[in-house]
Coordinates of C-alpha atoms and ligand atoms in Angstrom, one line a residue:
X1 CA 73.0 97.5 97.4
X2 CA 72.6 100.3 99.9
X3 CA 75.3 100.0 102.5
X4 CA 76.1 102.0 105.7
X5 CA 79.7 101.9 106.9
X6 CA 80.7 103.0 110.4
X7 CA 84.2 103.6 111.4
X8 CA 86.6 105.9 113.3
X9 CA 87.6 109.1 111.6
X10 CA 91.2 108.8 112.7
X11 CA 94.3 108.4 110.5
X12 CA 94.5 104.8 111.8
X13 CA 94.2 101.8 109.5
X14 CA 90.6 100.8 110.3
X15 CA 89.2 104.2 109.2
X16 CA 91.4 104.1 106.1
X17 CA 90.3 100.6 105.2
X18 CA 86.6 101.3 105.8
X19 CA 86.8 104.5 103.6
X20 CA 88.6 102.6 100.8
X21 CA 86.0 99.8 100.9
X22 CA 83.3 102.5 100.7
X23 CA 84.9 104.1 97.7
X24 CA 85.5 100.7 96.0
X25 CA 81.8 99.8 96.5
X26 CA 80.6 103.2 95.3
X27 CA 82.7 102.8 92.2
X28 CA 80.8 99.6 91.5
X29 CA 77.5 101.4 91.7
X30 CA 76.4 100.6 95.3
X31 CA 75.0 103.4 97.4
X32 CA 77.4 104.0 100.3
X33 CA 76.7 106.0 103.5
X34 CA 79.7 106.5 105.8
X35 CA 78.8 107.2 109.5
X36 CA 81.5 108.7 111.7
X37 CA 82.2 111.5 114.2
X38 CA 84.0 113.4 111.4
X39 CA 85.0 112.8 107.7
X40 CA 87.7 110.2 107.7
X41 CA 91.0 111.6 106.2
X42 CA 90.9 109.0 103.4
X43 CA 87.4 109.9 102.3
X44 CA 87.7 112.6 99.8
X45 CA 84.0 113.2 99.4
X46 CA 84.6 115.9 96.8
X47 CA 86.1 113.2 94.6
X48 CA 84.1 110.1 95.6
X49 CA 80.4 109.7 95.4
X50 CA 79.6 108.5 98.9
X51 CA 77.3 110.1 101.5
X52 CA 78.7 111.2 104.8
X53 CA 76.6 111.3 108.0
X54 CA 78.2 113.0 111.1
X55 CA 77.5 111.3 114.4
X56 CA 77.2 114.0 117.1
X57 CA 76.3 112.9 120.6
X58 CA 74.4 115.7 122.3
X59 CA 75.7 116.7 125.7
X60 CA 73.4 116.6 128.8
X61 CA 74.4 117.7 132.3
X62 CA 73.7 114.2 133.6
X63 CA 76.1 112.5 131.2
X64 CA 79.7 112.3 132.5
X65 CA 81.0 111.9 129.0
X66 CA 79.4 111.9 125.5
X67 CA 77.3 108.8 124.8
X68 CA 78.9 108.0 121.4
X69 CA 77.7 104.4 121.1
X70 CA 74.1 105.4 121.6
X71 CA 74.3 108.4 119.3
X72 CA 75.8 106.1 116.7
X73 CA 73.1 103.5 117.1
X74 CA 70.4 106.2 116.7
X75 CA 72.1 107.6 113.6
X76 CA 72.4 104.1 112.1
X77 CA 68.7 103.5 112.7
X78 CA 67.8 106.9 111.3
X79 CA 69.9 106.5 108.2
X80 CA 68.7 102.9 107.7
X81 CA 65.1 104.0 107.7
X82 CA 65.6 107.1 105.6
X83 CA 67.7 105.5 102.9
X84 CA 66.4 101.9 103.2
X85 CA 69.8 100.5 103.9
X86 CA 70.4 96.7 103.3
X87 CA 73.6 96.4 105.3
X88 CA 75.4 98.1 108.1
X89 CA 79.1 97.3 108.0
X90 CA 80.8 98.0 111.4
X91 CA 84.6 98.6 111.3
X92 CA 86.3 98.0 114.7
X93 CA 84.0 96.2 117.0
X94 CA 83.9 98.8 119.8
X95 CA 81.4 100.4 119.8
X96 CA 80.4 100.1 116.1
X97 CA 79.3 96.5 116.2
X98 CA 77.1 96.7 119.3
X99 CA 75.6 100.0 118.0
X100 CA 74.8 98.3 114.7
X101 CA 73.0 95.5 116.5
X102 CA 71.0 98.0 118.5
X103 CA 70.1 99.8 115.2
X104 CA 69.1 96.5 113.7
X105 CA 66.7 95.9 116.6
X106 CA 65.4 99.5 116.2
X107 CA 64.6 98.8 112.6
X108 CA 62.7 95.5 113.2
X109 CA 65.6 93.4 112.0
X110 CA 65.3 94.8 108.5
X111 CA 69.0 95.5 108.1
X112 CA 71.9 93.0 108.2
X113 CA 75.0 93.6 110.2
X114 CA 78.5 92.8 109.0
X115 CA 81.4 93.4 111.5
X116 CA 85.0 93.6 110.6
X117 CA 87.5 93.1 113.4
X118 CA 90.7 95.1 113.0
X119 CA 93.1 94.5 115.8
X120 CA 93.1 95.9 119.3
X121 CA 89.3 95.6 119.4
X122 CA 90.2 91.9 120.0
X123 CA 93.8 91.8 121.2
X124 CA 93.8 94.6 123.8
X125 CA 90.7 96.7 124.4
X126 CA 88.2 94.0 123.5
X127 CA 89.8 91.6 125.9
X128 CA 89.4 94.1 128.8
X129 CA 86.5 93.0 131.1
X130 CA 84.8 96.4 130.6
X131 CA 84.2 95.6 126.9
X132 CA 84.5 91.8 126.6
X133 CA 80.8 90.8 126.9
X134 CA 79.8 93.3 124.2
X135 CA 82.5 92.3 121.8
X136 CA 81.6 88.6 122.3
X137 CA 77.9 89.5 121.7
X138 CA 78.8 91.3 118.5
X139 CA 80.9 88.3 117.2
X140 CA 78.0 86.0 117.9
X141 CA 75.1 88.1 116.7
X142 CA 76.4 89.9 113.6
X143 CA 75.1 88.4 110.4
X144 CA 78.7 88.0 109.2
X145 CA 82.1 88.7 110.9
X146 CA 85.4 89.2 109.1
X147 CA 89.0 89.6 110.4
X148 CA 91.9 91.2 108.6
X149 CA 94.3 88.3 109.1
X150 CA 94.4 84.6 110.1
X151 CA 96.2 85.7 113.2
X152 CA 93.3 87.9 114.2
X153 CA 90.7 85.2 113.6
X154 CA 92.7 82.7 115.7
X155 CA 93.2 85.3 118.4
X156 CA 89.4 86.0 118.5
X157 CA 88.5 82.3 118.9
X158 CA 91.2 81.9 121.6
X159 CA 90.1 85.0 123.5
X160 CA 86.4 84.9 123.1
X161 CA 85.7 81.2 122.6
X162 CA 83.5 82.1 119.6
X163 CA 84.3 83.0 116.0
X164 CA 84.6 79.8 113.9
X165 CA 82.5 81.4 111.3
X166 CA 84.8 84.4 110.9
X167 CA 86.0 85.0 107.3
X168 CA 89.5 86.3 106.8
X169 CA 89.6 89.2 104.3
X170 CA 92.9 91.0 104.4
X171 CA 93.5 94.7 104.0
X172 CA 94.4 95.9 100.5
X173 CA 96.1 98.5 98.4
X174 CA 94.1 100.7 96.1
X175 CA 94.8 101.2 92.5
X176 CA 92.7 104.3 92.2
X177 CA 94.8 106.5 94.4
X178 CA 97.6 108.7 93.0
X179 CA 100.0 107.0 95.3
X180 CA 99.7 103.7 93.6
X181 CA 99.8 104.8 90.0
X182 CA 103.6 104.7 89.5
X183 CA 104.7 102.7 86.5
X184 CA 105.1 99.0 87.3
X185 CA 108.8 98.9 86.7
X186 CA 109.7 101.9 88.8
X187 CA 111.4 101.2 92.1
X188 CA 112.1 103.6 94.9
X189 CA 114.9 106.0 93.9
X190 CA 118.1 105.4 95.9
X191 CA 119.0 108.7 97.5
X192 CA 122.4 110.0 98.5
X193 CA 121.4 110.3 102.2
X194 CA 118.7 107.7 102.7
X195 CA 115.7 108.1 105.0
X196 CA 114.3 105.5 107.4
X197 CA 110.6 106.0 108.0
X198 CA 108.0 105.0 110.6
X199 CA 104.2 105.8 110.5
X200 CA 101.9 105.1 113.4
X201 CA 99.5 106.5 116.0
X202 CA 102.4 106.7 118.6
X203 CA 100.6 104.3 121.0
X204 CA 102.7 102.1 123.4
X205 CA 101.8 99.1 121.2
X206 CA 103.8 100.6 118.3
X207 CA 107.1 100.8 120.4
X208 CA 108.2 104.0 118.6
X209 CA 111.2 104.2 121.1
X210 CA 112.5 101.0 119.5
X211 CA 112.4 102.8 116.1
X212 CA 114.6 105.6 117.5
X213 CA 117.0 103.1 119.2
X214 CA 117.3 101.2 115.9
X215 CA 118.1 104.4 114.2
X216 CA 120.8 105.3 116.8
X217 CA 122.5 102.0 116.0
X218 CA 122.2 102.3 112.3
X219 CA 123.6 105.9 112.5
X220 CA 126.8 104.5 113.9
X221 CA 127.8 103.1 110.5
X222 CA 125.5 104.7 107.9
X223 CA 124.5 108.3 107.5
X224 CA 120.7 108.6 107.2
X225 CA 117.6 110.6 108.3
X226 CA 114.7 109.3 110.4
X227 CA 111.2 110.4 109.4
X228 CA 108.4 109.9 112.0
X229 CA 104.9 110.4 110.9
X230 CA 101.8 110.4 113.1
X231 CA 100.9 111.5 116.6
X232 CA 99.7 110.0 119.8
X233 CA 100.3 109.6 123.5
X234 CA 104.0 108.5 123.3
X235 CA 105.1 111.3 120.9
X236 CA 106.0 113.9 123.5
X237 CA 108.2 111.6 125.6
X238 CA 110.0 110.2 122.5
X239 CA 110.6 113.7 121.1
X240 CA 112.1 114.7 124.5
X241 CA 114.4 111.6 124.2
X242 CA 115.4 112.5 120.7
X243 CA 116.2 116.1 121.5
X244 CA 119.1 114.9 123.6
X245 CA 120.7 113.0 120.7
X246 CA 123.7 114.6 118.9
X247 CA 121.9 114.0 115.5
X248 CA 118.6 115.4 116.6
X249 CA 118.4 117.6 113.5
X250 CA 118.2 114.5 111.3
X251 CA 115.1 113.2 113.1
X252 CA 111.9 114.7 111.6
X253 CA 108.7 114.5 113.6
X254 CA 106.1 115.4 110.9
X255 CA 102.9 114.7 112.9
X256 CA 99.7 113.6 111.1
X257 CA 100.0 113.8 107.3
X258 CA 97.4 113.4 104.7
X259 CA 99.9 112.5 101.9
X260 CA 102.0 109.9 103.6
X261 CA 102.8 108.4 100.2
X262 CA 105.0 111.5 99.4
X263 CA 107.3 110.6 102.3
X264 CA 107.1 106.8 101.8
X265 CA 108.1 107.0 98.2
X266 CA 111.3 108.9 99.1
X267 CA 112.3 106.5 101.9
X268 CA 114.6 103.5 101.9
X269 CA 113.4 101.4 104.8
X270 CA 110.1 101.3 106.8
X271 CA 110.5 100.2 110.4
X272 CA 107.6 98.6 112.3
X273 CA 108.7 97.1 115.7
X274 CA 105.1 96.7 117.1
X275 CA 104.3 94.6 120.1
X276 CA 101.2 93.4 118.4
X277 CA 99.9 94.1 114.9
X278 CA 96.9 92.3 113.5
X279 CA 97.8 93.2 109.9
X280 CA 100.0 96.3 109.5
X281 CA 98.4 98.4 106.8
X282 CA 101.1 101.0 107.0
X283 CA 103.7 98.3 106.1
X284 CA 101.6 97.2 103.2
X285 CA 101.4 100.8 101.9
X286 CA 105.1 101.1 102.2
X287 CA 105.6 97.9 100.3
X288 CA 103.2 99.1 97.6
X289 CA 105.6 102.0 97.0
X290 CA 108.6 99.6 96.9
X291 CA 109.9 100.3 100.4
X292 CA 111.2 97.2 102.2
X293 CA 110.0 96.7 105.8
X294 CA 111.9 95.7 108.9
X295 CA 109.4 94.6 111.5
X296 CA 108.6 92.2 114.3
X297 CA 107.6 88.7 113.5
X298 CA 104.4 89.2 115.3
X299 CA 100.6 89.0 114.8
X300 CA 99.6 89.2 111.1
X301 CA 102.9 90.7 109.9
X302 CA 104.4 87.4 108.7
X303 CA 101.2 86.9 106.6
X304 CA 102.2 90.1 104.8
X305 CA 106.0 90.4 104.8
X306 CA 108.0 87.4 103.7
X307 CA 111.1 87.3 105.8
X308 CA 114.3 87.9 103.7
X309 CA 112.2 88.4 100.5
X310 CA 110.2 91.6 101.1
X311 CA 112.1 92.7 104.2
X312 CA 113.2 91.3 107.5
X313 CA 111.3 90.0 110.5
X314 CA 112.7 89.7 114.0
X315 CA 111.6 88.9 117.5
X316 CA 109.9 91.6 119.6
X317 CA 112.4 94.0 121.1
X318 CA 115.4 92.6 119.2
X319 CA 116.8 96.1 118.4
X320 CA 120.3 94.8 117.5
X321 CA 119.0 92.4 114.8
X322 CA 116.6 95.0 113.4
X323 CA 119.4 97.6 113.2
X324 CA 121.6 95.0 111.4
X325 CA 118.9 94.4 108.9
X326 CA 118.3 98.1 108.3
X327 CA 122.0 98.6 107.9
X328 CA 122.3 95.8 105.4
X329 CA 119.5 97.4 103.3
X330 CA 121.2 100.7 103.4
X331 CA 124.7 99.4 102.6
X332 CA 123.7 96.8 99.9
X333 CA 121.9 98.7 97.2
X334 CA 121.4 95.5 95.1
X335 CA 119.6 93.8 98.1
X336 CA 117.5 96.9 98.6
X337 CA 116.6 97.1 95.0
X338 CA 115.6 93.4 95.0
X339 CA 113.5 93.7 98.1
X340 CA 111.9 96.9 96.7
X341 CA 110.8 95.0 93.6
X342 CA 109.5 92.0 95.6
X343 CA 107.7 94.2 98.1
X344 CA 105.8 96.0 95.4
X345 CA 105.0 92.9 93.6
X346 CA 103.8 91.2 96.8
X347 CA 101.6 94.2 97.7
X348 CA 99.8 94.3 94.4
X349 CA 99.7 90.5 93.6
X350 CA 98.5 89.3 97.0
X351 CA 96.7 92.4 98.4
X352 CA 95.1 94.0 95.5
X353 CA 91.8 95.8 95.8
X354 CA 89.6 93.8 93.4
X355 CA 89.4 90.5 95.1
X356 CA 88.8 92.2 98.5
X357 CA 85.9 94.2 97.3
X358 CA 84.6 91.1 95.5
X359 CA 84.8 89.2 98.9
X360 CA 82.9 91.9 100.8
X361 CA 80.2 92.1 98.0
X362 CA 79.8 88.3 98.2
X363 CA 79.3 88.4 102.0
X364 CA 76.7 91.2 101.7
X365 CA 74.9 89.2 99.0
X366 CA 75.0 86.0 101.1
X367 CA 73.6 87.6 104.3
X368 CA 70.9 89.4 102.3
X369 CA 69.8 86.0 100.8
X370 CA 69.1 84.8 104.4
X371 CA 65.7 86.2 105.3
Ligands
GMT401 O1 93.6 98.5 116.6 C1 94.2 99.6 116.7 O2 95.0 100.0 117.6 C2 93.9 100.6 115.7 C3 93.6 100.0 114.4 C4 93.3 101.1 113.5 O3 92.2 101.7 113.5 O4 94.3 101.6 112.8 O5 94.7 99.2 113.8 C5 94.4 97.9 113.5 O6 93.7 97.8 112.3 C6 94.5 98.1 111.1 C7 93.6 98.0 109.9 O7 93.0 96.8 109.8 C8 95.7 97.1 111.1 O8 96.4 97.3 109.9 C9 96.5 97.3 112.3 O9 97.5 96.2 112.3 C10 95.7 97.1 113.5 N1 96.5 97.5 114.7 C11 96.9 96.6 115.6 O10 96.7 95.4 115.6 C12 97.8 97.2 116.7

């Protein structure tokens, strides 16, 4: 099949998932075209045989801001016609899905549109009145819609009153990446001074300040470092807060990193105290490297992390309980080792790449069989 994939080029999960799907499909012999404003970090086009098409909205004095959605729709229509695409797969509804529907119209309905809902395109931004009608239209008019968790499907139906047809296809870990090629029986090494780690886009929904407060409590009994990876609107304020702490030198703000796996593999506990999380790809990636997760029992996280087996789940904002769980993992090496093994097994047994790529291929074939 000839498949166009549109996504954000950020370090965030939806761009990573879209890139990995593209690579997986290309490895199976499909012709894959990625459309985005820049090459997504996960897409190593020197190594993977996928085409990349940059979307560049031209400025014009009349426009108050660049018209990305229109430029994307035009690029989708252009690429569909030039390469005779069968499918446009839109990742994150806003604006990719409505742009894809416009492109479909521009191509006399000769291309099918598959939309994957990722998270805040439903739970936060999509529910905002300024985007709601377009997201609802995309859910109704796409040839197929998928969601990355059961939680997200239910949330879509509850919020938009449509979406019974949505298929749940979870995110996945990739066996082709260096990060996932450690021997099966190798668990995370237990270091003399352990590190806690958090990876996110530092948006309010991630509650990174909770991570720091958990660390402050854990530090009272267990010596450890804190590694914070990523960047975003909350980083500066949190960094200012941390600079006032006596153990500021043990908190490492590393910014955006291409090789997060290098830090994950050396860490003892991953902390994810999000306010909402439709899936939690960063948690899955930590688990795949044998790092137990302490997180909120929210959104799609309980579909991924089994409480007291792969890590610990707690109510939103319950910093005391999360700190106790982190401390227990640091202090009890047997517990940590058991959870490390379960996490890794859970990641590969339940969230492996093969059945996810199979599922997307099956959807493409199905929508193409409907003339
Ligand atoms: O929705 C967002 O805020 C960003 C989005 C992204 O592009 O990373 O994250 C969502 O999609 C990821 C990939 O499917 C999921 O792993 C994240 O849980 C989800 N984020 C939220 O629901 C907050």
